[in-house]
Coordinates of C-alpha atoms in Angstrom, one line a residue:
Chain G
M22 CA 28.1 114.8 59.0
I23 CA 27.1 118.5 58.8
S24 CA 23.5 117.5 59.7
Y25 CA 24.9 115.6 62.7
M26 CA 26.9 118.6 63.8
R27 CA 23.8 120.8 63.6
F28 CA 21.8 118.2 65.6
I29 CA 24.5 118.4 68.3
V30 CA 24.4 122.2 68.3
I31 CA 20.6 122.1 68.8
F32 CA 20.8 119.3 71.4
K33 CA 23.3 121.3 73.4
K34 CA 21.0 124.4 73.1
E35 CA 18.2 122.3 74.5
L36 CA 20.2 121.1 77.5
L37 CA 21.4 124.7 78.1
E38 CA 17.9 126.0 77.9
Y39 CA 16.7 123.4 80.4
S40 CA 19.5 124.4 82.7
R41 CA 19.0 128.2 82.3
S42 CA 15.3 128.0 82.9
K43 CA 16.0 126.1 86.1
K44 CA 13.9 123.2 84.8
L45 CA 16.9 121.0 85.1
V46 CA 17.5 121.8 88.7
A47 CA 13.8 121.4 89.5
V48 CA 13.4 118.0 87.8
L49 CA 16.6 116.7 89.4
L50 CA 15.5 117.9 92.8
I51 CA 12.0 116.4 92.4
F52 CA 13.4 113.0 91.3
S53 CA 16.0 113.1 94.1
F54 CA 13.3 114.0 96.6
F55 CA 11.1 111.0 95.6
G56 CA 14.2 108.8 95.5
I57 CA 14.9 109.7 99.2
V58 CA 11.3 109.8 100.4
S59 CA 10.2 106.5 99.0
P60 CA 12.3 104.2 101.2
L61 CA 11.8 106.6 104.2
T62 CA 8.0 106.5 103.8
A63 CA 8.0 102.7 103.6
Y64 CA 10.3 102.4 106.7
F65 CA 8.4 104.9 108.9
L66 CA 4.9 104.2 107.7
P67 CA 4.1 101.7 110.4
D68 CA 5.3 104.1 113.1
I69 CA 3.3 106.9 111.6
M70 CA 0.2 104.7 111.4
E71 CA 0.7 103.5 114.9
H72 CA 1.0 107.1 116.2
F73 CA -2.4 108.0 114.6
T74 CA -4.3 104.9 115.5
K75 CA -3.1 105.0 119.1
S76 CA -4.5 108.4 119.7
Q77 CA -7.9 107.1 118.5
N78 CA -7.7 103.9 120.6
V79 CA -7.7 101.6 117.6
N80 CA -5.3 98.7 117.4
I81 CA -4.2 97.6 114.0
D82 CA -1.4 95.1 113.4
I83 CA 0.9 96.5 110.7
P84 CA 3.5 94.1 109.4
A85 CA 7.1 95.2 109.6
P86 CA 8.1 97.0 106.4
T87 CA 10.4 95.2 103.9
Y88 CA 12.7 96.1 101.1
D89 CA 9.9 95.4 98.6
D90 CA 7.7 98.0 100.3
A91 CA 10.4 100.7 99.7
V92 CA 10.8 99.8 96.0
F93 CA 7.0 99.5 95.7
Q94 CA 6.7 103.1 97.0
Y95 CA 9.5 104.2 94.7
I96 CA 7.9 102.8 91.6
K97 CA 4.5 104.3 92.6
N98 CA 6.0 107.8 93.1
L99 CA 8.0 107.7 89.9
S100 CA 5.1 106.4 87.7
Q101 CA 2.6 108.9 89.1
M102 CA 4.0 112.1 90.7
C103 CA 7.2 112.3 88.6
V104 CA 5.5 111.5 85.3
F105 CA 2.8 114.2 86.1
I106 CA 5.6 116.8 86.7
L107 CA 7.5 115.7 83.6
I108 CA 4.4 116.2 81.4
L109 CA 3.8 119.7 82.8
M110 CA 7.4 120.6 82.2
N111 CA 7.6 119.2 78.6
M112 CA 4.1 119.8 77.2
G113 CA 5.2 123.1 75.7
I114 CA 8.6 122.1 74.5
I115 CA 7.7 122.2 70.8
S116 CA 4.3 123.9 70.8
G117 CA 5.8 126.7 72.9
E118 CA 8.5 127.2 70.3
K119 CA 5.9 127.3 67.6
E120 CA 3.8 129.8 69.5
K121 CA 6.7 132.1 70.4
G122 CA 8.2 131.9 66.9
T123 CA 11.6 130.6 68.0
A124 CA 10.9 127.5 65.8
V125 CA 10.9 129.8 62.8
F126 CA 14.1 131.4 64.0
L127 CA 15.8 128.1 63.6
L128 CA 14.0 126.6 60.6
V129 CA 14.9 129.6 58.4
K130 CA 18.5 128.6 59.0
P131 CA 20.1 125.5 57.5
V132 CA 18.6 123.2 60.1
K133 CA 16.7 120.1 59.1
R134 CA 13.2 119.9 60.6
S135 CA 14.1 116.3 61.6
S136 CA 17.2 117.5 63.5
F137 CA 15.0 120.0 65.4
I138 CA 12.5 117.2 66.5
L139 CA 15.2 114.6 67.2
A140 CA 17.2 117.1 69.3
K141 CA 14.1 117.7 71.4
F142 CA 13.4 114.0 71.9
S143 CA 17.0 113.3 72.7
A144 CA 17.3 116.2 75.2
V145 CA 14.1 115.1 77.0
F146 CA 15.1 111.4 77.0
T147 CA 18.6 112.4 78.4
I148 CA 17.2 114.5 81.2
T149 CA 14.5 111.9 82.0
V150 CA 17.0 109.0 82.2
T151 CA 19.5 111.1 84.2
S152 CA 16.7 112.0 86.7
I153 CA 15.6 108.4 87.0
C154 CA 19.2 107.3 87.6
L155 CA 19.6 109.9 90.3
S156 CA 16.4 108.9 91.9
A157 CA 17.3 105.2 91.7
L158 CA 20.7 105.8 93.3
F159 CA 19.0 107.6 96.3
T160 CA 16.4 104.9 96.7
A161 CA 19.1 102.2 96.5
F162 CA 21.2 103.9 99.1
Y163 CA 18.4 104.6 101.6
T164 CA 16.8 101.2 101.0
F165 CA 20.2 99.6 101.8
L166 CA 20.6 101.9 104.8
F167 CA 17.3 101.1 106.4
F168 CA 16.6 97.6 105.3
D169 CA 20.2 96.2 105.0
T170 CA 19.3 94.5 101.7
L171 CA 18.9 95.3 98.1
N172 CA 18.5 92.8 95.2
I173 CA 20.5 94.8 92.6
F174 CA 19.4 92.6 89.7
N175 CA 15.7 93.0 90.5
F176 CA 16.1 96.7 91.1
I177 CA 17.8 97.3 87.8
V178 CA 15.1 95.3 85.9
Q179 CA 12.4 97.3 87.7
N180 CA 14.1 100.6 86.8
L181 CA 14.5 99.6 83.2
L182 CA 10.8 98.8 83.0
I183 CA 9.8 102.1 84.7
T184 CA 12.2 104.0 82.5
L185 CA 10.7 102.6 79.3
Y186 CA 7.3 103.5 80.6
I187 CA 8.3 107.1 81.4
L188 CA 10.0 107.5 78.1
C189 CA 6.8 106.3 76.4
V190 CA 4.8 109.0 78.2
M191 CA 7.4 111.6 77.3
S192 CA 7.3 110.5 73.6
I193 CA 3.5 111.0 73.6
T194 CA 4.0 114.4 75.4
L195 CA 6.4 115.5 72.6
M196 CA 4.2 114.1 69.9
F197 CA 1.2 116.1 71.1
S198 CA 3.4 119.1 71.6
T199 CA 4.3 118.9 67.9
I200 CA 0.7 118.3 66.7
A201 CA -1.1 120.9 69.0
R202 CA -1.1 124.6 68.3
S203 CA -0.9 125.5 72.0
Q204 CA 0.9 124.3 75.1
I205 CA -2.4 123.8 76.9
L206 CA -4.0 121.7 74.2
S207 CA -0.9 119.5 74.0
G208 CA -1.1 119.1 77.8
I209 CA -4.7 118.2 77.7
L210 CA -4.2 115.6 75.0
T211 CA -1.2 114.1 76.8
F212 CA -3.1 113.8 80.1
F213 CA -6.1 112.2 78.3
M214 CA -3.8 109.6 76.7
W215 CA -1.9 108.9 80.0
I216 CA -5.2 108.3 81.8
S217 CA -6.4 106.1 78.9
F218 CA -3.3 103.9 79.4
S219 CA -4.3 103.4 83.1
I220 CA -7.9 102.6 82.3
F221 CA -6.9 100.2 79.5
A222 CA -4.5 98.4 81.9
Q223 CA -7.5 97.4 84.1
F224 CA -8.9 95.1 81.4
G225 CA -7.3 91.9 82.7
E226 CA -5.0 90.1 80.3
I227 CA -5.7 92.6 77.5
G228 CA -4.4 95.3 79.9
R229 CA -0.9 93.9 79.4
Y230 CA -1.0 95.5 76.0
S231 CA -1.0 98.9 77.7
P232 CA 2.3 100.7 78.6
D233 CA 0.9 100.5 82.2
G234 CA 1.6 96.8 82.0
L235 CA 5.2 97.8 82.6
I236 CA 4.3 99.3 85.9
S237 CA 2.5 96.1 86.9
A238 CA 5.5 94.1 85.7
A239 CA 7.8 96.3 87.8
F240 CA 5.7 95.7 90.9
T241 CA 5.5 92.0 90.5
F242 CA 8.9 91.2 89.0
P243 CA 10.6 90.3 92.3
T244 CA 8.0 87.6 93.1
T245 CA 7.0 86.4 89.6
G246 CA 10.2 87.1 87.6
Q247 CA 7.9 88.1 84.6
I248 CA 8.4 91.2 82.6
F249 CA 5.4 91.1 80.2
P250 CA 7.2 91.2 76.8
E251 CA 4.0 92.2 75.1
S252 CA 4.0 95.5 77.1
I253 CA 7.7 96.1 76.3
V254 CA 7.1 95.6 72.6
L255 CA 4.0 97.7 72.5
T256 CA 5.6 100.5 74.5
A257 CA 8.7 100.5 72.3
L258 CA 6.3 100.7 69.3
I259 CA 4.4 103.6 70.8
I260 CA 7.8 105.5 71.3
L261 CA 8.8 104.8 67.7
L262 CA 5.4 105.8 66.4
S263 CA 5.4 109.0 68.4
I264 CA 8.8 110.0 66.9
V265 CA 7.7 109.1 63.4
V266 CA 4.4 111.1 63.7
S267 CA 6.2 114.1 65.2
L268 CA 8.7 114.1 62.3
S269 CA 6.0 113.8 59.7
V270 CA 3.7 116.4 61.2
F271 CA 6.5 118.9 61.8
E272 CA 7.8 118.4 58.3
K273 CA 4.5 119.7 56.9
W274 CA 4.0 122.4 59.5
E275 CA 3.7 126.0 58.1
P276 CA 4.1 128.9 60.5
K277 CA 1.1 131.3 60.5
Chain P
M5 CA 21.0 141.1 38.4
S6 CA 17.9 139.9 40.1
V7 CA 18.4 138.0 43.4
I8 CA 14.7 137.6 44.0
K9 CA 12.2 136.6 41.4
C10 CA 8.6 135.7 41.8
K11 CA 6.3 134.5 39.0
D12 CA 2.6 134.4 39.4
V13 CA 2.8 133.3 43.1
C14 CA -0.6 132.6 44.7
K15 CA -1.4 131.6 48.2
I16 CA -4.7 130.5 49.6
Y17 CA -4.8 129.4 53.3
K18 CA -6.7 126.2 54.1
D19 CA -9.2 128.0 56.3
S20 CA -9.8 130.8 53.9
K21 CA -11.5 131.2 50.5
T22 CA -9.7 134.4 49.5
F23 CA -6.3 134.8 48.0
A24 CA -3.6 135.9 50.5
L25 CA -1.4 136.4 47.5
D26 CA -2.9 136.8 44.0
N27 CA -0.5 136.2 41.1
L28 CA 2.4 138.1 42.6
S29 CA 5.3 138.7 40.3
L30 CA 8.3 140.8 41.2
E31 CA 12.0 141.1 40.8
V32 CA 14.5 142.5 43.2
E33 CA 17.9 143.7 42.1
A34 CA 21.1 142.8 44.0
H35 CA 22.5 145.3 46.6
T36 CA 19.4 147.4 46.9
V37 CA 17.1 148.0 49.9
F38 CA 13.7 146.9 48.6
G39 CA 10.7 148.2 50.5
F40 CA 7.7 145.9 50.4
L41 CA 4.9 148.1 51.3
G42 CA 1.2 147.5 52.1
P43 CA -1.5 147.9 54.7
N44 CA -1.9 145.3 57.5
G45 CA -3.2 142.1 56.0
A46 CA -2.0 142.9 52.5
G47 CA 0.1 139.7 52.3
K48 CA 3.5 141.0 53.1
T49 CA 4.4 138.4 55.8
T50 CA 3.0 135.6 53.6
T51 CA 5.3 136.7 50.8
V52 CA 8.3 136.8 53.1
K53 CA 7.5 133.4 54.5
I54 CA 7.2 132.0 51.0
L55 CA 10.5 133.6 49.8
T56 CA 12.3 132.2 52.9
G57 CA 11.0 128.7 52.3
L58 CA 8.9 128.6 55.5
M59 CA 5.7 128.4 53.5
K60 CA 4.8 126.8 50.2
P61 CA 2.9 128.8 47.6
S62 CA -0.4 127.4 46.4
S63 CA 0.8 128.0 42.8
G64 CA 3.5 129.9 40.9
E65 CA 7.2 129.8 41.3
A66 CA 9.8 131.9 43.2
W67 CA 13.5 131.9 43.3
V68 CA 15.9 133.5 45.8
C69 CA 19.6 133.6 44.8
G70 CA 18.8 131.1 42.1
E71 CA 17.2 128.6 44.4
N72 CA 13.6 127.6 44.0
V73 CA 11.9 128.4 47.3
K74 CA 9.4 125.5 46.9
R75 CA 12.2 123.0 47.7
N76 CA 13.1 124.9 50.9
S77 CA 16.6 123.6 50.3
M78 CA 19.6 123.9 52.7
A79 CA 21.3 125.8 49.8
L80 CA 18.6 128.4 50.0
R81 CA 18.8 128.8 53.7
Q82 CA 22.6 129.1 53.6
K83 CA 22.1 132.2 51.4
I84 CA 19.5 134.1 53.3
G85 CA 19.1 135.9 56.6
Y86 CA 15.7 136.5 58.2
L87 CA 14.2 138.4 61.0
G88 CA 10.5 138.0 61.6
Q89 CA 8.1 140.6 63.0
E90 CA 7.7 138.8 66.3
L91 CA 11.4 139.3 67.1
A92 CA 11.5 135.7 68.2
M93 CA 15.0 134.8 69.6
Y94 CA 16.2 132.7 72.4
K95 CA 16.0 135.6 74.9
W96 CA 17.5 133.6 77.7
M97 CA 20.8 133.7 75.9
K98 CA 23.3 136.6 76.0
G99 CA 23.9 138.8 73.0
R100 CA 27.3 137.3 72.0
E101 CA 26.1 133.8 72.9
L102 CA 23.2 134.1 70.4
L103 CA 25.5 135.1 67.6
L104 CA 27.9 132.3 68.4
F105 CA 25.0 129.8 68.5
V106 CA 23.8 131.0 65.0
G107 CA 27.5 130.8 63.8
D108 CA 27.6 127.2 65.0
I109 CA 24.4 126.3 63.1
F110 CA 26.0 127.7 59.9
G111 CA 29.1 125.6 60.6
L112 CA 31.6 128.5 61.1
S113 CA 34.9 127.5 62.6
R114 CA 35.4 128.6 66.2
K115 CA 37.9 131.3 65.2
E116 CA 35.8 132.6 62.4
N117 CA 32.7 132.5 64.6
L118 CA 34.3 134.6 67.3
K119 CA 35.6 137.1 64.7
R120 CA 32.2 137.4 63.0
A121 CA 30.3 137.8 66.3
D122 CA 32.7 140.6 67.4
Y123 CA 32.4 142.4 64.1
L124 CA 28.6 142.2 64.1
L125 CA 28.3 143.3 67.8
E126 CA 30.4 146.3 66.9
M127 CA 28.5 147.0 63.7
S128 CA 25.2 146.9 65.6
G129 CA 26.6 149.0 68.5
L130 CA 26.1 146.2 71.0
T131 CA 29.7 145.5 72.1
Q132 CA 29.1 146.9 75.5
S133 CA 26.0 144.8 76.1
A134 CA 27.4 141.6 74.4
N135 CA 27.5 139.7 77.7
K136 CA 24.1 140.8 79.0
K137 CA 21.0 138.7 78.7
I138 CA 18.8 139.6 75.7
T139 CA 15.8 140.0 78.1
S140 CA 17.6 143.1 79.5
F141 CA 17.9 144.7 76.0
S142 CA 15.7 147.6 74.9
G143 CA 13.4 147.2 71.8
G144 CA 15.9 148.8 69.5
M145 CA 18.8 146.8 70.8
K146 CA 16.9 143.5 70.4
Q147 CA 16.0 144.5 66.8
R148 CA 19.6 145.3 66.0
L149 CA 20.7 142.0 67.5
G150 CA 18.0 140.3 65.5
I151 CA 19.4 141.9 62.3
A152 CA 23.0 141.1 63.4
Q153 CA 22.1 137.4 63.9
A154 CA 20.5 137.3 60.5
L155 CA 23.8 138.6 59.0
V156 CA 26.1 136.0 60.7
S157 CA 26.3 133.8 57.6
K158 CA 27.0 136.9 55.3
P159 CA 23.7 136.2 53.5
Q160 CA 23.1 137.3 49.9
V161 CA 19.6 138.5 50.8
L162 CA 18.3 139.7 54.2
F163 CA 14.6 139.5 54.8
L164 CA 13.2 141.9 57.4
D165 CA 9.5 141.6 58.2
E166 CA 8.3 144.8 59.8
P167 CA 11.6 145.6 61.4
T168 CA 10.5 148.9 63.0
S169 CA 6.8 148.5 63.7
A170 CA 7.2 147.8 67.4
L171 CA 9.8 150.4 68.1
D172 CA 9.8 153.9 69.7
P173 CA 11.2 156.8 67.6
I174 CA 14.7 156.3 69.0
G175 CA 14.7 152.6 68.4
R176 CA 13.4 153.2 64.9
K177 CA 16.1 155.7 64.1
E178 CA 18.8 153.2 65.3
V179 CA 17.5 150.3 63.3
L180 CA 17.0 152.4 60.1
E181 CA 20.6 153.7 60.4
F182 CA 21.8 150.1 60.8
I183 CA 19.9 149.0 57.7
Q184 CA 21.4 151.8 55.7
G185 CA 24.8 150.7 56.9
I186 CA 24.5 147.1 55.7
K187 CA 23.4 148.1 52.2
N188 CA 26.8 147.3 50.7
E189 CA 27.0 143.9 52.3
T190 CA 23.7 142.4 51.2
T191 CA 20.3 142.9 49.5
V192 CA 17.7 143.9 52.0
F193 CA 14.0 142.9 51.4
M194 CA 12.1 144.9 54.0
S195 CA 8.3 144.6 54.5
T196 CA 6.7 147.4 56.3
H197 CA 3.6 149.6 56.5
I198 CA 5.6 152.6 57.8
L199 CA 5.9 154.8 54.7
A200 CA 8.5 157.2 56.3
D201 CA 10.9 154.2 56.8
V202 CA 10.6 153.3 53.2
E203 CA 11.2 156.9 52.0
R204 CA 14.3 157.0 54.2
V205 CA 16.1 153.8 53.4
C206 CA 14.6 152.1 50.3
D207 CA 15.8 152.3 46.7
D208 CA 13.0 150.3 45.1
V209 CA 9.5 149.9 46.3
A210 CA 6.6 147.5 45.7
I211 CA 3.1 148.3 46.9
L212 CA 0.8 145.4 47.8
N213 CA -2.9 145.4 48.7
N214 CA -5.2 142.4 49.2
G215 CA -2.4 140.1 47.9
R216 CA -2.1 142.0 44.6
L217 CA 0.9 144.0 43.5
L218 CA -0.2 147.5 42.7
A219 CA 3.1 149.1 41.8
M220 CA 6.8 148.2 41.7
E221 CA 9.7 150.5 40.7
S222 CA 12.3 152.8 42.1
L223 CA 11.0 155.3 44.6
S224 CA 11.8 158.3 42.4
H225 CA 10.1 156.8 39.3
L226 CA 7.1 155.9 41.5
K227 CA 6.8 159.5 42.6
N228 CA 7.1 160.8 39.1
R229 CA 4.5 158.4 37.8
Y230 CA 1.9 158.3 40.4
A231 CA 1.9 161.6 42.2
S232 CA 2.2 165.2 41.2
D233 CA 3.8 168.0 43.1
K234 CA 1.6 170.1 45.3
C235 CA 1.2 173.8 46.0
E236 CA 0.4 174.6 49.6
I237 CA -1.4 178.0 50.1
E238 CA -2.1 179.2 53.6
F239 CA -4.3 182.2 54.5
E240 CA -4.6 184.1 57.7
T241 CA -8.3 184.9 57.7
G242 CA -11.5 182.8 57.2
S243 CA -13.0 185.2 54.7
S244 CA -10.0 184.8 52.3
T245 CA -10.1 181.1 52.7
E246 CA -13.8 180.9 51.8
L247 CA -13.4 183.1 48.8
F248 CA -10.4 181.1 47.5
E249 CA -12.2 177.8 48.0
T250 CA -15.2 179.0 46.0
A251 CA -12.9 180.2 43.2
L252 CA -11.0 176.9 43.2
K253 CA -14.3 174.9 43.0
N254 CA -15.2 176.9 39.9
Q255 CA -11.9 175.9 38.2
S256 CA -12.4 172.2 37.5
R257 CA -8.7 171.7 36.6
F258 CA -7.6 172.0 40.2
N259 CA -7.7 169.0 42.6
F260 CA -7.3 170.3 46.1
T261 CA -7.8 169.5 49.8
R262 CA -8.5 172.0 52.6
N263 CA -7.4 171.8 56.2
N264 CA -8.7 175.0 58.0
F265 CA -6.8 177.9 56.4
L266 CA -4.4 175.6 54.4
F267 CA -5.0 174.4 50.8
S268 CA -3.1 171.7 49.2
V269 CA -3.5 171.9 45.4
S270 CA -2.2 169.2 43.0
L271 CA 0.0 170.5 40.2
N272 CA -0.3 168.3 37.2
V273 CA 1.8 170.7 35.0
V274 CA 3.9 172.5 37.6
E275 CA 4.6 175.8 35.8
K276 CA 1.2 176.2 34.2
D277 CA -0.8 175.3 37.3
Y278 CA 1.4 177.3 39.6
A279 CA 0.9 180.4 37.4
G280 CA -2.8 179.7 37.3
L281 CA -3.0 179.7 41.1
L282 CA -1.0 183.0 41.3
N283 CA -3.3 184.6 38.7
L284 CA -6.3 183.4 40.7
L285 CA -5.0 185.0 43.9
C286 CA -4.3 188.3 42.0
A287 CA -7.7 188.3 40.4
L288 CA -9.3 187.8 43.8
N289 CA -7.0 190.4 45.3
L290 CA -6.1 187.9 48.2
T291 CA -2.9 187.9 50.2
A292 CA -1.6 184.5 51.2
K293 CA 0.4 183.9 54.4
R294 CA 2.5 181.2 52.7
I295 CA 2.8 179.8 49.2
E296 CA 5.0 176.8 48.7
I297 CA 5.6 174.0 46.2
T298 CA 6.1 170.6 47.9
G299 CA 7.2 167.3 46.3
A300 CA 4.9 164.3 46.2
S301 CA 5.2 162.0 49.2
L302 CA 5.1 158.2 49.2
E303 CA 2.0 158.6 51.4
D304 CA 0.2 160.4 48.6
I305 CA 1.1 157.5 46.2
F306 CA 0.2 154.9 48.7
V307 CA -3.2 156.4 49.5
K308 CA -3.9 157.0 45.8
L309 CA -3.1 153.4 44.8
I310 CA -4.9 151.8 47.7
K311 CA -8.0 153.9 47.1
H312 CA -8.1 153.0 43.5
D313 CA -7.6 149.3 44.1

């Protein structure tokens, strides 16, 4: 019970730190921006393309945009731009505290090392999920506004898949932040792993065993109705493994 | 009663072949300010980290407030306070906010937490700045807040690692006065390489070099044992100085140093050696500008012990 209370104290501190450092505002604004821009881009892309091609006397037939294009754009932005920004924001969340000495400030007090790590994961997960929800709400609203349609069930499933994918990348970010001695090293390792997922996903059927299989599933779900359970299981295992490795590494960590 | 006890503690870092700590054994009595003295790299911070449970010794045992530090138990961390030399705190917080946060970690009730925070802010002279961000604090203020946060849980032992090394003279004075003021509340284990700080606030002293303990006892005993009083003799002219130096060199019983016209002569047996010096001056028919007996300083002991190590 006391350990749980301390976990809550550190979890609240994490959220407060996010808020005070303006990271929270930044991440919410960025996700909101992509949530708004995705359906707008899909809707106006034919007009934009027509404007450019006309000036060069080229005539290309661009099909009228659909609701699927808006969601497609949304998934693409979330899985690329937003993930990139989240990695940058969180790569120093543990290694930074080790470098600055604030980890020692807490660990010399009656705080379990596991509480410290789990509070970090929980805070990052909470902020990530909140940001995705906000982004999804904006996308849903503007998609409905411009395309007069929205398959809510499909959209929820697509969001769940993409959320699991982003949480997986965040888990890896936090794991490397625990292992690495510096923020830069943890960032490099995370980006390397993130790119590896994308490369692995290119290997046909085997690629489904990459977390990137979730993005493919999110793209194709409205037409195929398939969610690639192997990707879901593997991604969940990677999240779990990242937490276990972080807990184990941090338990043995000795400040220099 | 000992609140800190170390027995044959050794530490070898993974990436090093030499001992960071070499069979360190020491005991610290309750309600004293214990100065842990040593040059940079002597092993002071390693000792503090082992005693606070942040680091495990390679061998040996250590207890703080009866708790074995190897276990790094919650019970140990409930009983100690710590301020590291990096002065690492959540500087985005405000002064009072930091103390309340630490109180929450120690599980104080809301009422008790507020009361304790107010008391510590007043004690550290930070009441006026309590609601300002820590980033706006001066070095001395940050250090006093650092000590205050380490006192939130009313620890039995307070570990301070180089608490004054990064401060200007005013900040140093403030922090040393603060440390003197908390002597009745807790035992203070203070690592430092600033000898003047130790002379000013510490009751007992340990001197460490290359991970080995060279001496450990009360400051007064240490002075009596390791350093003798000195007689300072100052001349006005170069010719007198040269003459006196030649005479001193011929008398093998005197150990002395010379700095321009000033001689500092060690007095092994105060009365006898002092009389001998006066007789020498009379015999040479020299007039000194100043003759003064001065007590041994910690610096003399420190230099002597480190040189002989």
